[in-house]
């Protein structure tokens, strides 16, 4: 067996289930299969191999689901792929020489109120020309710092949540824009096979959602008629490399992934903490009479979840910043969809929903902020922004002066929504480490070398 050409990537993981992405290589006149075997740490015997056929339609990649796992348990696994002339996967007893490398991951705990931790980040610029990354170590080194933190963290880090712009399809749009599927897929292969991000994603459950640069800057506001093929190809590549191992895919009766995918937004449940990861990019409506950053179905699902979920902490991921608004007038952020944002805020306030935290990226600056209501002392919403993981010298960092901070976010007949920063604005490459405890969320921002930049505590009610 051969080592995966991309991956393995640990995706959606629960108390008894884990999804693992891996890729082989295109073969002429022969078939290819991927396989995984696993065991609890400390055991000697491996499980029978779980195998699946690799197809060119999915860029020779596949997601293998492991079921019947034990909660809060560290598992070891081996992953690889091989060529075969047989039209079916090998039998369990077939002799195979597995790659020597052993990876590890941990399943979720059943203890609902235990402290939990997460890593978040966005915007990883890895400039590529003809499929080759320029100075790839610059776009990869921050993941070594994330791995070190995850290895030592207490409580254990449950997941890495990447909130958009994991790749830049449009990084050379002015000179050599990528439109073809093969070129976009090559960007994913290079981006996700860099050694440090590969090491992190092989052990830490990773959740992703797209933003504009997985398609085109400020999509769909800048869309032209010639972009239809770009859009189809960009989403195909996104589905293969980002959505495939996430919870948006349901399971079939045999416990493996149902490849049918009708939406990108999804939810994550862990004890008394829940996440609603929105698709704030592909279902926009830019018409003047019904402007939406989330489609009606998604907005209704989000509101229903906010009202009815018993979770103590509710994280809402929206790849573009929910607030504060930037001064720039690009029509891309929530500021341009003010009526829908107000509907969400009024839903939270009228139903007295507690501990709602919006998680975002996008702006190439990091911050925490609190939103209050002038006539409702019980209302409070927070936002945590973490961006970028790796910036380009061509792209500016956000600073405090980039945001509108001297006026209410929204005015209503019953009062004003007023916000304030609860941290400085960080204007350098960084990631966020969130620790959810009994009475508060600790938000720790770290630089690319792992050094602590800023720590903020958000009180829970």
Short mmCIF file of N, CA and C in Angstrom, two decimals, residues 218-280:
data_model
loop_
_atom_site.label_atom_id
_atom_site.label_comp_id
_atom_site.label_asym_id
_atom_site.label_seq_id
_atom_site.Cartn_x
_atom_site.Cartn_y
_atom_site.Cartn_z
N UNK A 218 -15.50 38.39 -3.43
CA UNK A 218 -16.82 39.02 -3.26
C UNK A 218 -17.93 38.33 -4.06
N UNK A 219 -17.80 37.04 -4.24
CA UNK A 219 -18.84 36.29 -4.95
C UNK A 219 -20.16 36.36 -4.18
N UNK A 220 -21.32 36.55 -4.88
CA UNK A 220 -21.51 36.64 -6.33
C UNK A 220 -21.61 38.07 -6.85
N UNK A 221 -21.26 39.06 -6.02
CA UNK A 221 -21.42 40.46 -6.45
C UNK A 221 -20.61 40.76 -7.70
N UNK A 222 -19.45 40.13 -7.86
CA UNK A 222 -18.59 40.40 -9.01
C UNK A 222 -18.79 39.39 -10.15
N UNK A 223 -19.84 38.59 -10.05
CA UNK A 223 -20.07 37.55 -11.05
C UNK A 223 -20.33 38.14 -12.43
N UNK A 224 -19.72 37.50 -13.44
CA UNK A 224 -19.99 37.84 -14.83
C UNK A 224 -20.55 36.62 -15.54
N UNK A 225 -21.06 36.80 -16.75
CA UNK A 225 -21.65 35.70 -17.49
C UNK A 225 -20.62 34.59 -17.76
N UNK A 226 -19.37 34.95 -17.85
CA UNK A 226 -18.33 33.96 -18.14
C UNK A 226 -17.94 33.15 -16.91
N UNK A 227 -18.54 33.47 -15.75
CA UNK A 227 -18.17 32.81 -14.50
C UNK A 227 -19.00 31.57 -14.19
N UNK A 228 -19.95 31.24 -15.02
CA UNK A 228 -20.81 30.09 -14.73
C UNK A 228 -20.01 28.80 -14.60
N UNK A 229 -19.08 28.57 -15.51
CA UNK A 229 -18.26 27.36 -15.46
C UNK A 229 -17.32 27.41 -14.26
N UNK A 230 -16.76 28.57 -13.98
CA UNK A 230 -15.93 28.72 -12.78
C UNK A 230 -16.70 28.30 -11.54
N UNK A 231 -17.93 28.76 -11.41
CA UNK A 231 -18.75 28.47 -10.23
C UNK A 231 -18.97 26.96 -10.08
N UNK A 232 -19.35 26.31 -11.16
CA UNK A 232 -19.59 24.87 -11.11
C UNK A 232 -18.32 24.11 -10.72
N UNK A 233 -17.21 24.50 -11.30
CA UNK A 233 -15.95 23.81 -11.02
C UNK A 233 -15.47 24.08 -9.59
N UNK A 234 -15.62 25.32 -9.13
CA UNK A 234 -15.19 25.67 -7.78
C UNK A 234 -16.00 24.90 -6.74
N UNK A 235 -17.31 24.79 -6.94
CA UNK A 235 -18.14 24.07 -5.98
C UNK A 235 -17.87 22.57 -6.04
N UNK A 236 -17.59 22.04 -7.23
CA UNK A 236 -17.24 20.62 -7.33
C UNK A 236 -15.98 20.34 -6.51
N UNK A 237 -14.99 21.19 -6.64
CA UNK A 237 -13.74 21.01 -5.89
C UNK A 237 -13.98 21.19 -4.39
N UNK A 238 -14.81 22.16 -4.03
CA UNK A 238 -15.14 22.36 -2.61
C UNK A 238 -15.81 21.13 -2.02
N UNK A 239 -16.74 20.56 -2.78
CA UNK A 239 -17.44 19.38 -2.28
C UNK A 239 -16.49 18.21 -2.09
N UNK A 240 -15.52 18.06 -2.98
CA UNK A 240 -14.58 16.95 -2.88
C UNK A 240 -13.66 17.11 -1.67
N UNK A 241 -13.11 18.31 -1.48
CA UNK A 241 -12.04 18.47 -0.51
C UNK A 241 -12.47 19.06 0.83
N UNK A 242 -13.61 19.74 0.89
CA UNK A 242 -14.01 20.37 2.15
C UNK A 242 -15.33 19.81 2.70
N UNK A 243 -16.35 19.76 1.86
CA UNK A 243 -17.65 19.31 2.35
C UNK A 243 -17.72 17.79 2.54
N UNK A 244 -16.88 17.05 1.84
CA UNK A 244 -17.02 15.59 1.78
C UNK A 244 -16.92 14.92 3.14
N UNK A 245 -16.09 15.42 4.02
CA UNK A 245 -15.86 14.76 5.31
C UNK A 245 -16.62 15.45 6.46
N UNK A 246 -17.53 16.36 6.12
CA UNK A 246 -18.29 17.08 7.13
C UNK A 246 -19.67 16.49 7.36
N UNK A 247 -20.41 17.03 8.34
CA UNK A 247 -21.72 16.48 8.70
C UNK A 247 -22.85 16.86 7.77
N UNK A 248 -22.60 17.69 6.76
CA UNK A 248 -23.67 17.98 5.79
C UNK A 248 -24.07 16.72 5.04
N UNK A 249 -23.14 15.77 4.93
CA UNK A 249 -23.45 14.47 4.31
C UNK A 249 -24.07 13.54 5.35
N UNK A 250 -25.20 12.97 5.01
CA UNK A 250 -25.82 11.97 5.87
C UNK A 250 -25.18 10.60 5.63
N UNK A 251 -25.48 9.67 6.51
CA UNK A 251 -24.96 8.32 6.37
C UNK A 251 -25.98 7.41 5.70
N UNK A 252 -25.51 6.48 4.92
CA UNK A 252 -26.37 5.45 4.34
C UNK A 252 -26.62 4.35 5.37
N UNK A 253 -27.46 3.41 5.00
CA UNK A 253 -27.80 2.31 5.91
C UNK A 253 -26.58 1.46 6.26
N UNK A 254 -25.57 1.41 5.35
CA UNK A 254 -24.38 0.61 5.62
C UNK A 254 -23.35 1.36 6.46
N UNK A 255 -23.71 2.57 6.91
CA UNK A 255 -22.80 3.34 7.76
C UNK A 255 -21.79 4.18 7.00
N UNK A 256 -21.82 4.15 5.66
CA UNK A 256 -20.89 4.95 4.87
C UNK A 256 -21.60 6.22 4.36
N UNK A 257 -20.83 7.09 3.75
CA UNK A 257 -21.31 8.42 3.40
C UNK A 257 -22.28 8.38 2.21
N UNK A 258 -23.39 9.09 2.37
CA UNK A 258 -24.30 9.33 1.25
C UNK A 258 -23.75 10.52 0.47
N UNK A 259 -23.33 10.29 -0.75
CA UNK A 259 -22.67 11.34 -1.53
C UNK A 259 -23.62 12.43 -2.01
N UNK A 260 -24.91 12.19 -1.91
CA UNK A 260 -25.85 13.23 -2.29
C UNK A 260 -25.76 14.39 -1.30
N UNK A 261 -25.65 15.60 -1.83
CA UNK A 261 -25.47 16.78 -0.98
C UNK A 261 -26.35 17.89 -1.51
N UNK A 262 -27.34 18.32 -0.71
CA UNK A 262 -28.26 19.35 -1.16
C UNK A 262 -28.07 20.69 -0.46
N UNK A 263 -27.16 20.77 0.47
CA UNK A 263 -26.88 22.02 1.16
C UNK A 263 -25.49 21.94 1.78
N UNK A 264 -24.90 23.11 2.03
CA UNK A 264 -23.58 23.16 2.63
C UNK A 264 -23.63 23.47 4.13
N UNK A 265 -24.68 24.12 4.60
CA UNK A 265 -24.75 24.45 6.02
C UNK A 265 -25.07 23.20 6.83
N UNK A 266 -24.61 23.21 8.10
CA UNK A 266 -24.74 22.01 8.93
C UNK A 266 -24.64 22.39 10.40
N UNK A 267 -24.86 21.40 11.25
CA UNK A 267 -24.79 21.59 12.70
C UNK A 267 -23.83 20.58 13.32
N UNK A 268 -23.24 20.97 14.44
CA UNK A 268 -22.37 20.11 15.22
C UNK A 268 -22.88 20.12 16.66
N UNK A 269 -22.96 18.95 17.27
CA UNK A 269 -23.44 18.83 18.64
C UNK A 269 -22.36 18.20 19.49
N UNK A 270 -22.05 18.83 20.61
CA UNK A 270 -21.08 18.26 21.54
C UNK A 270 -21.46 18.65 22.96
N UNK A 271 -22.04 17.71 23.68
CA UNK A 271 -22.47 17.98 25.05
C UNK A 271 -23.47 19.12 25.09
N UNK A 272 -23.21 20.13 25.93
CA UNK A 272 -24.12 21.27 26.03
C UNK A 272 -23.67 22.44 25.15
N UNK A 273 -22.85 22.13 24.14
CA UNK A 273 -22.38 23.13 23.16
C UNK A 273 -22.85 22.69 21.78
N UNK A 274 -23.40 23.63 21.02
CA UNK A 274 -23.82 23.32 19.65
C UNK A 274 -23.32 24.40 18.71
N UNK A 275 -23.06 23.99 17.48
CA UNK A 275 -22.61 24.89 16.42
C UNK A 275 -23.59 24.83 15.26
N UNK A 276 -23.90 25.98 14.70
CA UNK A 276 -24.64 26.07 13.44
C UNK A 276 -23.72 26.77 12.45
N UNK A 277 -23.22 26.00 11.48
CA UNK A 277 -22.26 26.52 10.50
C UNK A 277 -23.03 26.91 9.25
N UNK A 278 -23.15 28.20 9.00
CA UNK A 278 -23.97 28.69 7.89
C UNK A 278 -23.19 28.73 6.58
N UNK A 279 -23.92 28.65 5.50
CA UNK A 279 -23.39 28.92 4.17
C UNK A 279 -23.82 30.34 3.83
N UNK A 280 -22.94 31.29 4.08
CA UNK A 280 -23.27 32.70 3.83
C UNK A 280 -22.71 33.19 2.50
#
